Amino acid sequence: MRSHLKPYGSRAENHRNPTAKLLLETIERKQSNLAVSVDVTKSCDFLSIIDAVGPFVCLVKTHIDILEDFTQDVIFKLQKLSVEHDFVIFEDRKFADIGNTVALQYSSGIYRIASWSHITNAHPVPGPSIISGLASVGLPLGRGLLLLAEMSTEGALTEGSYTESAVRMARRHREFVIGFIAQRRMENVGGSAETEEDDFLILSPGVGLGARGDGMGQQYRTPREVVLESGCDVIIVGRGIYGKDLKDTEKIRTQATRYKEAGWEAYQERISVK
Ligand code: S5P
């Protein structure tokens, strides 16, 4: 059976990487395939949004370098919320350099991403050395990597042979690469028939229940299009959940519930199609 037609929980067994297992088990436990992307500039908004959406999400995605008042205390509080609300952390760093540089960017600097983020991601553009560079830091810590095989933006160059090469690179590094940022499943991309082992996780941004775009190139699809029609595993939603009023935690909670339900309904419909 194609992997995405199976329940999340049963797919955890196919994965050797502990972070892939953790994410699948968290999705199953919380009955949520919703990830919230918290792209705000103030630590207090960052933490209060995470606290509000925490019960409804399997994962929180961060852009830690957007915070203008970053201190180590933010990481301490983020990790505490991750334990309290039971969600996985994904720093959306989009590494894109040579192996040696990305290893330093991942382990060091102010943010020391590898020390707190379960998942991070990278552009495949430098070739396989970006994976080995990041793996030298992340694998001993049990971390997982997503490759950006496709992007959600209008006119993205991530298509055709680029996407195929990304998938082939990932298949050669299954111990560390747990899946893709993409708009659809990747099993049949890059010239290999689907196998049980090829169960990559597909995390998909560009999700909204309202507008179809943001006027800056972003393109939105509904949870149903993403999960049911395209077979993606996790919907990543940012502004669709917290909008402009970052202090209105009631509204944020309502929106998170709405997206959680839409994502889960689409998944249930998907696994019931035999
Ligand atoms: O192709 C992509 C890849 C990513 S990781 N398109 C994206 O939008 N993202 C990220 O998802 C982007 O950096 C942002 O953090 C989030 C989408 O936010 P939204 O507010 O448009 O939902």
mmCIF file of N, CA and C in Angstrom, residues 71-179:
data_model
loop_
_atom_site.group_PDB
_atom_site.id
_atom_site.type_symbol
_atom_site.label_atom_id
_atom_site.label_comp_id
_atom_site.label_asym_id
_atom_site.label_seq_id
_atom_site.Cartn_x
_atom_site.Cartn_y
_atom_site.Cartn_z
ATOM 1 N N THR A 71 17.040 36.294 23.053
ATOM 2 C CA THR A 71 18.010 35.924 24.100
ATOM 3 C C THR A 71 17.904 34.403 24.270
ATOM 4 N N GLN A 72 18.860 33.818 24.965
ATOM 5 C CA GLN A 72 18.825 32.362 25.186
ATOM 6 C C GLN A 72 17.569 31.946 25.946
ATOM 7 N N ASP A 73 17.003 32.873 26.696
ATOM 8 C CA ASP A 73 15.804 32.570 27.461
ATOM 9 C C ASP A 73 14.629 32.159 26.552
ATOM 10 N N VAL A 74 14.603 32.721 25.329
ATOM 11 C CA VAL A 74 13.538 32.363 24.382
ATOM 12 C C VAL A 74 13.622 30.865 24.083
ATOM 13 N N ILE A 75 14.835 30.372 23.903
ATOM 14 C CA ILE A 75 15.020 28.943 23.596
ATOM 15 C C ILE A 75 14.589 28.090 24.791
ATOM 16 N N PHE A 76 14.990 28.527 25.958
ATOM 17 C CA PHE A 76 14.610 27.803 27.176
ATOM 18 C C PHE A 76 13.077 27.705 27.256
ATOM 19 N N LYS A 77 12.393 28.836 27.014
ATOM 20 C CA LYS A 77 10.922 28.847 27.107
ATOM 21 C C LYS A 77 10.276 28.048 25.970
ATOM 22 N N LEU A 78 10.863 28.135 24.783
ATOM 23 C CA LEU A 78 10.344 27.366 23.641
ATOM 24 C C LEU A 78 10.424 25.866 23.942
ATOM 25 N N GLN A 79 11.553 25.441 24.483
ATOM 26 C CA GLN A 79 11.712 24.014 24.790
ATOM 27 C C GLN A 79 10.732 23.578 25.875
ATOM 28 N N LYS A 80 10.504 24.463 26.820
ATOM 29 C CA LYS A 80 9.566 24.150 27.898
ATOM 30 C C LYS A 80 8.145 23.982 27.315
ATOM 31 N N LEU A 81 7.770 24.897 26.405
ATOM 32 C CA LEU A 81 6.446 24.804 25.776
ATOM 33 C C LEU A 81 6.338 23.542 24.926
ATOM 34 N N SER A 82 7.444 23.170 24.307
ATOM 35 C CA SER A 82 7.445 21.969 23.462
ATOM 36 C C SER A 82 7.166 20.717 24.295
ATOM 37 N N VAL A 83 7.676 20.686 25.515
ATOM 38 C CA VAL A 83 7.425 19.541 26.403
ATOM 39 C C VAL A 83 5.995 19.620 26.952
ATOM 40 N N GLU A 84 5.626 20.809 27.406
ATOM 41 C CA GLU A 84 4.307 21.005 28.015
ATOM 42 C C GLU A 84 3.172 20.673 27.044
ATOM 43 N N HIS A 85 3.300 21.186 25.794
ATOM 44 C CA HIS A 85 2.211 20.987 24.820
ATOM 45 C C HIS A 85 2.461 19.814 23.881
ATOM 46 N N ASP A 86 3.623 19.173 23.992
ATOM 47 C CA ASP A 86 3.912 17.988 23.191
ATOM 48 C C ASP A 86 3.945 18.312 21.683
ATOM 49 N N PHE A 87 4.887 19.154 21.291
ATOM 50 C CA PHE A 87 5.082 19.394 19.854
ATOM 51 C C PHE A 87 6.570 19.343 19.493
ATOM 52 N N VAL A 88 6.814 19.095 18.225
ATOM 53 C CA VAL A 88 8.165 19.010 17.674
ATOM 54 C C VAL A 88 8.584 20.416 17.219
ATOM 55 N N ILE A 89 9.883 20.712 17.296
ATOM 56 C CA ILE A 89 10.368 22.037 16.881
ATOM 57 C C ILE A 89 11.126 21.926 15.558
ATOM 58 N N PHE A 90 10.823 22.843 14.654
ATOM 59 C CA PHE A 90 11.455 22.866 13.327
ATOM 60 C C PHE A 90 11.947 24.282 13.053
ATOM 61 N N GLU A 91 13.260 24.475 13.107
ATOM 62 C CA GLU A 91 13.813 25.778 12.725
ATOM 63 C C GLU A 91 14.004 25.781 11.206
ATOM 64 N N ASP A 92 13.267 26.676 10.571
ATOM 65 C CA ASP A 92 13.210 26.764 9.108
ATOM 66 C C ASP A 92 14.413 27.589 8.614
ATOM 67 N N ARG A 93 15.620 27.034 8.770
ATOM 68 C CA ARG A 93 16.831 27.810 8.507
ATOM 69 C C ARG A 93 17.200 27.860 7.024
ATOM 70 N N LYS A 94 16.714 26.900 6.252
ATOM 71 C CA LYS A 94 17.008 26.847 4.805
ATOM 72 C C LYS A 94 18.499 27.035 4.521
ATOM 73 N N PHE A 95 19.312 26.142 5.076
ATOM 74 C CA PHE A 95 20.754 26.184 4.815
ATOM 75 C C PHE A 95 20.995 26.029 3.313
ATOM 76 N N ALA A 96 22.075 26.662 2.832
ATOM 77 C CA ALA A 96 22.332 26.602 1.377
ATOM 78 C C ALA A 96 23.809 26.816 1.051
ATOM 79 N N ASP A 97 24.727 26.327 1.900
ATOM 80 C CA ASP A 97 26.145 26.629 1.656
ATOM 81 C C ASP A 97 26.976 25.344 1.631
ATOM 82 N N ILE A 98 28.288 25.494 1.602
ATOM 83 C CA ILE A 98 29.154 24.308 1.567
ATOM 84 C C ILE A 98 29.087 23.585 2.923
ATOM 85 N N GLY A 99 29.467 22.324 2.899
ATOM 86 C CA GLY A 99 29.350 21.474 4.091
ATOM 87 C C GLY A 99 29.964 22.086 5.336
ATOM 88 N N ASN A 100 31.190 22.586 5.221
ATOM 89 C CA ASN A 100 31.877 23.123 6.390
ATOM 90 C C ASN A 100 31.132 24.324 6.975
ATOM 91 N N THR A 101 30.660 25.205 6.097
ATOM 92 C CA THR A 101 29.957 26.409 6.569
ATOM 93 C C THR A 101 28.627 26.052 7.232
ATOM 94 N N VAL A 102 27.862 25.166 6.587
ATOM 95 C CA VAL A 102 26.550 24.852 7.182
ATOM 96 C C VAL A 102 26.705 24.126 8.517
ATOM 97 N N ALA A 103 27.767 23.321 8.646
ATOM 98 C CA ALA A 103 27.992 22.635 9.924
ATOM 99 C C ALA A 103 28.211 23.669 11.027
ATOM 100 N N LEU A 104 28.948 24.731 10.700
ATOM 101 C CA LEU A 104 29.188 25.797 11.690
ATOM 102 C C LEU A 104 27.918 26.598 11.957
ATOM 103 N N GLN A 105 27.176 26.895 10.892
ATOM 104 C CA GLN A 105 25.933 27.674 11.073
ATOM 105 C C GLN A 105 24.907 26.898 11.902
ATOM 106 N N TYR A 106 24.940 25.589 11.755
ATOM 107 C CA TYR A 106 23.967 24.722 12.431
ATOM 108 C C TYR A 106 24.333 24.514 13.906
ATOM 109 N N SER A 107 25.633 24.410 14.179
ATOM 110 C CA SER A 107 26.068 24.083 15.545
ATOM 111 C C SER A 107 26.361 25.326 16.382
ATOM 112 N N SER A 108 26.753 26.426 15.730
ATOM 113 C CA SER A 108 27.373 27.533 16.471
ATOM 114 C C SER A 108 26.630 28.851 16.286
ATOM 115 N N GLY A 109 27.359 29.949 16.384
ATOM 116 C CA GLY A 109 26.731 31.272 16.302
ATOM 117 C C GLY A 109 25.879 31.532 17.527
ATOM 118 N N ILE A 110 25.028 32.559 17.420
ATOM 119 C CA ILE A 110 24.180 32.927 18.566
ATOM 120 C C ILE A 110 23.100 31.869 18.803
ATOM 121 N N TYR A 111 22.634 31.262 17.699
ATOM 122 C CA TYR A 111 21.419 30.456 17.816
ATOM 123 C C TYR A 111 21.648 28.991 18.156
ATOM 124 N N ARG A 112 22.811 28.453 17.807
ATOM 125 C CA ARG A 112 23.117 27.041 18.086
ATOM 126 C C ARG A 112 21.897 26.140 17.806
ATOM 127 N N ILE A 113 21.432 26.228 16.573
ATOM 128 C CA ILE A 113 20.165 25.597 16.166
ATOM 129 C C ILE A 113 20.100 24.106 16.507
ATOM 130 N N ALA A 114 21.208 23.408 16.253
ATOM 131 C CA ALA A 114 21.186 21.951 16.450
ATOM 132 C C ALA A 114 20.917 21.568 17.899
ATOM 133 N N SER A 115 21.218 22.474 18.828
ATOM 134 C CA SER A 115 21.075 22.118 20.239
ATOM 135 C C SER A 115 19.614 22.108 20.694
ATOM 136 N N TRP A 116 18.711 22.724 19.919
ATOM 137 C CA TRP A 116 17.314 22.767 20.378
ATOM 138 C C TRP A 116 16.265 22.402 19.323
ATOM 139 N N SER A 117 16.632 22.437 18.041
ATOM 140 C CA SER A 117 15.620 22.202 17.008
ATOM 141 C C SER A 117 15.653 20.745 16.537
ATOM 142 N N HIS A 118 14.533 20.045 16.686
ATOM 143 C CA HIS A 118 14.498 18.634 16.268
ATOM 144 C C HIS A 118 14.750 18.494 14.765
ATOM 145 N N ILE A 119 14.168 19.445 14.010
ATOM 146 C CA ILE A 119 14.217 19.363 12.546
ATOM 147 C C ILE A 119 14.761 20.673 12.002
ATOM 148 N N THR A 120 15.550 20.588 10.941
ATOM 149 C CA THR A 120 15.851 21.799 10.180
ATOM 150 C C THR A 120 15.783 21.437 8.690
ATOM 151 N N ASN A 121 16.037 22.424 7.829
ATOM 152 C CA ASN A 121 15.914 22.130 6.401
ATOM 153 C C ASN A 121 17.047 22.773 5.617
ATOM 154 N N ALA A 122 17.203 22.303 4.370
ATOM 155 C CA ALA A 122 18.294 22.801 3.540
ATOM 156 C C ALA A 122 17.868 22.793 2.086
ATOM 157 N N HIS A 123 18.416 23.738 1.346
ATOM 158 C CA HIS A 123 18.252 23.718 -0.109
ATOM 159 C C HIS A 123 19.260 22.717 -0.671
ATOM 160 N N PRO A 124 18.836 21.882 -1.599
ATOM 161 C CA PRO A 124 19.775 20.901 -2.159
ATOM 162 C C PRO A 124 20.778 21.507 -3.143
ATOM 163 N N VAL A 125 20.696 22.806 -3.395
ATOM 164 C CA VAL A 125 21.485 23.414 -4.479
ATOM 165 C C VAL A 125 23.001 23.156 -4.396
ATOM 166 N N PRO A 126 23.639 23.066 -3.194
ATOM 167 C CA PRO A 126 25.088 22.808 -3.197
ATOM 168 C C PRO A 126 25.457 21.348 -3.498
ATOM 169 N N GLY A 127 24.469 20.442 -3.559
ATOM 170 C CA GLY A 127 24.775 19.023 -3.756
ATOM 171 C C GLY A 127 24.868 18.291 -2.427
ATOM 172 N N PRO A 128 25.223 16.966 -2.487
ATOM 173 C CA PRO A 128 25.146 16.111 -1.295
ATOM 174 C C PRO A 128 25.995 16.555 -0.115
ATOM 175 N N SER A 129 27.027 17.364 -0.356
ATOM 176 C CA SER A 129 27.891 17.766 0.765
ATOM 177 C C SER A 129 27.131 18.602 1.793
ATOM 178 N N ILE A 130 26.029 19.224 1.383
ATOM 179 C CA ILE A 130 25.254 19.983 2.381
ATOM 180 C C ILE A 130 24.620 19.012 3.385
ATOM 181 N N ILE A 131 24.244 17.839 2.889
ATOM 182 C CA ILE A 131 23.636 16.849 3.797
ATOM 183 C C ILE A 131 24.703 16.296 4.732
ATOM 184 N N SER A 132 25.878 15.936 4.176
ATOM 185 C CA SER A 132 26.900 15.360 5.076
ATOM 186 C C SER A 132 27.413 16.385 6.076
ATOM 187 N N GLY A 133 27.524 17.648 5.646
ATOM 188 C CA GLY A 133 27.949 18.698 6.578
ATOM 189 C C GLY A 133 26.983 18.827 7.744
ATOM 190 N N LEU A 134 25.689 18.906 7.440
ATOM 191 C CA LEU A 134 24.682 19.046 8.498
ATOM 192 C C LEU A 134 24.574 17.768 9.331
ATOM 193 N N ALA A 135 24.712 16.621 8.662
ATOM 194 C CA ALA A 135 24.615 15.340 9.386
ATOM 195 C C ALA A 135 25.741 15.184 10.397
ATOM 196 N N SER A 136 26.909 15.762 10.099
ATOM 197 C CA SER A 136 28.041 15.617 11.027
ATOM 198 C C SER A 136 27.695 16.242 12.383
ATOM 199 N N VAL A 137 26.800 17.215 12.368
ATOM 200 C CA VAL A 137 26.362 17.859 13.615
ATOM 201 C C VAL A 137 25.060 17.228 14.126
ATOM 202 N N GLY A 138 24.117 17.030 13.221
ATOM 203 C CA GLY A 138 22.758 16.664 13.630
ATOM 204 C C GLY A 138 22.552 15.193 13.942
ATOM 205 N N LEU A 139 23.242 14.317 13.213
ATOM 206 C CA LEU A 139 22.990 12.878 13.421
ATOM 207 C C LEU A 139 23.324 12.412 14.838
ATOM 208 N N PRO A 140 24.481 12.806 15.389
ATOM 209 C CA PRO A 140 24.779 12.363 16.759
ATOM 210 C C PRO A 140 23.750 12.852 17.779
ATOM 211 N N LEU A 141 23.014 13.906 17.432
ATOM 212 C CA LEU A 141 21.992 14.431 18.349
ATOM 213 C C LEU A 141 20.604 13.858 18.053
ATOM 214 N N GLY A 142 20.519 12.994 17.040
ATOM 215 C CA GLY A 142 19.231 12.392 16.680
ATOM 216 C C GLY A 142 18.322 13.337 15.918
ATOM 217 N N ARG A 143 18.884 14.367 15.284
ATOM 218 C CA ARG A 143 18.066 15.339 14.553
ATOM 219 C C ARG A 143 17.676 14.814 13.171
ATOM 220 N N GLY A 144 16.755 15.528 12.508
ATOM 221 C CA GLY A 144 16.333 15.147 11.171
ATOM 222 C C GLY A 144 16.371 16.344 10.229
ATOM 223 N N LEU A 145 16.562 16.061 8.955
ATOM 224 C CA LEU A 145 16.673 17.113 7.936
ATOM 225 C C LEU A 145 15.586 16.953 6.871
ATOM 226 N N LEU A 146 15.049 18.097 6.440
ATOM 227 C CA LEU A 146 14.134 18.123 5.294
ATOM 228 C C LEU A 146 14.848 18.830 4.156
ATOM 229 N N LEU A 147 14.727 18.307 2.950
ATOM 230 C CA LEU A 147 15.267 19.034 1.794
ATOM 231 C C LEU A 147 14.135 19.806 1.137
ATOM 232 N N LEU A 148 14.446 21.007 0.669
ATOM 233 C CA LEU A 148 13.435 21.790 -0.052
ATOM 234 C C LEU A 148 13.412 21.311 -1.497
ATOM 235 N N ALA A 149 12.482 20.401 -1.780
ATOM 236 C CA ALA A 149 12.383 19.828 -3.122
ATOM 237 C C ALA A 149 11.534 20.715 -4.031
ATOM 238 N N GLU A 150 10.596 21.411 -3.411
ATOM 239 C CA GLU A 150 9.734 22.352 -4.153
ATOM 240 C C GLU A 150 9.433 23.528 -3.234
ATOM 241 N N MET A 151 9.120 24.667 -3.831
ATOM 242 C CA MET A 151 8.676 25.807 -3.022
ATOM 243 C C MET A 151 7.268 26.221 -3.431
ATOM 244 N N SER A 152 6.640 26.958 -2.521
ATOM 245 C CA SER A 152 5.230 27.305 -2.737
ATOM 246 C C SER A 152 5.050 28.582 -3.562
ATOM 247 N N THR A 153 6.139 29.279 -3.823
ATOM 248 C CA THR A 153 6.027 30.599 -4.442
ATOM 249 C C THR A 153 5.878 30.540 -5.967
ATOM 250 N N GLU A 154 5.224 31.563 -6.453
ATOM 251 C CA GLU A 154 5.012 31.717 -7.887
ATOM 252 C C GLU A 154 6.365 31.801 -8.607
ATOM 253 N N GLY A 155 6.526 31.024 -9.669
ATOM 254 C CA GLY A 155 7.760 31.093 -10.461
ATOM 255 C C GLY A 155 8.962 30.436 -9.812
ATOM 256 N N ALA A 156 8.759 29.600 -8.786
ATOM 257 C CA ALA A 156 9.887 28.938 -8.108
ATOM 258 C C ALA A 156 10.676 28.098 -9.115
ATOM 259 N N LEU A 157 12.008 28.054 -8.927
ATOM 260 C CA LEU A 157 12.871 27.306 -9.846
ATOM 261 C C LEU A 157 12.983 25.836 -9.459
ATOM 262 N N THR A 158 12.326 25.472 -8.359
ATOM 263 C CA THR A 158 12.423 24.108 -7.834
ATOM 264 C C THR A 158 11.472 23.190 -8.590
ATOM 265 N N GLU A 159 11.866 22.783 -9.778
ATOM 266 C CA GLU A 159 11.005 21.917 -10.574
ATOM 267 C C GLU A 159 11.855 21.007 -11.446
ATOM 268 N N GLY A 160 11.202 20.061 -12.091
ATOM 269 C CA GLY A 160 11.854 19.200 -13.073
ATOM 270 C C GLY A 160 13.072 18.486 -12.523
ATOM 271 N N SER A 161 14.199 18.598 -13.237
ATOM 272 C CA SER A 161 15.374 17.808 -12.870
ATOM 273 C C SER A 161 15.954 18.249 -11.527
ATOM 274 N N TYR A 162 15.707 19.486 -11.114
ATOM 275 C CA TYR A 162 16.186 19.946 -9.800
ATOM 276 C C TYR A 162 15.499 19.136 -8.694
ATOM 277 N N THR A 163 14.191 19.055 -8.792
ATOM 278 C CA THR A 163 13.425 18.300 -7.788
ATOM 279 C C THR A 163 13.816 16.820 -7.818
ATOM 280 N N GLU A 164 13.990 16.272 -9.022
ATOM 281 C CA GLU A 164 14.377 14.853 -9.142
ATOM 282 C C GLU A 164 15.729 14.602 -8.481
ATOM 283 N N SER A 165 16.682 15.503 -8.706
ATOM 284 C CA SER A 165 18.010 15.331 -8.090
ATOM 285 C C SER A 165 17.923 15.427 -6.576
ATOM 286 N N ALA A 166 17.060 16.315 -6.096
ATOM 287 C CA ALA A 166 16.892 16.455 -4.644
ATOM 288 C C ALA A 166 16.402 15.139 -4.046
ATOM 289 N N VAL A 167 15.469 14.508 -4.731
ATOM 290 C CA VAL A 167 14.909 13.251 -4.217
ATOM 291 C C VAL A 167 15.976 12.155 -4.242
ATOM 292 N N ARG A 168 16.757 12.106 -5.307
ATOM 293 C CA ARG A 168 17.822 11.080 -5.375
ATOM 294 C C ARG A 168 18.860 11.307 -4.275
ATOM 295 N N MET A 169 19.198 12.562 -4.020
ATOM 296 C CA MET A 169 20.143 12.879 -2.932
ATOM 297 C C MET A 169 19.600 12.408 -1.585
ATOM 298 N N ALA A 170 18.326 12.654 -1.391
ATOM 299 C CA ALA A 170 17.700 12.273 -0.108
ATOM 300 C C ALA A 170 17.715 10.764 0.071
ATOM 301 N N ARG A 171 17.442 10.028 -1.004
ATOM 302 C CA ARG A 171 17.397 8.558 -0.903
ATOM 303 C C ARG A 171 18.744 7.987 -0.493
ATOM 304 N N ARG A 172 19.807 8.692 -0.845
ATOM 305 C CA ARG A 172 21.148 8.198 -0.474
ATOM 306 C C ARG A 172 21.519 8.578 0.959
ATOM 307 N N HIS A 173 20.667 9.335 1.634
ATOM 308 C CA HIS A 173 20.975 9.762 3.019
ATOM 309 C C HIS A 173 19.767 9.578 3.918
ATOM 310 N N ARG A 174 19.184 8.400 3.819
ATOM 311 C CA ARG A 174 17.935 8.143 4.542
ATOM 312 C C ARG A 174 18.064 8.232 6.061
ATOM 313 N N GLU A 175 19.281 8.039 6.582
ATOM 314 C CA GLU A 175 19.447 8.058 8.038
ATOM 315 C C GLU A 175 19.211 9.468 8.601
ATOM 316 N N PHE A 176 19.460 10.482 7.769
ATOM 317 C CA PHE A 176 19.331 11.867 8.254
ATOM 318 C C PHE A 176 18.204 12.632 7.556
ATOM 319 N N VAL A 177 18.019 12.396 6.259
ATOM 320 C CA VAL A 177 16.956 13.119 5.536
ATOM 321 C C VAL A 177 15.627 12.397 5.756
ATOM 322 N N ILE A 178 14.727 13.059 6.466
ATOM 323 C CA ILE A 178 13.464 12.392 6.832
ATOM 324 C C ILE A 178 12.331 12.751 5.874
ATOM 325 N N GLY A 179 12.562 13.749 5.038
ATOM 326 C CA GLY A 179 11.496 14.118 4.115
ATOM 327 C C GLY A 179 11.792 15.407 3.383
#
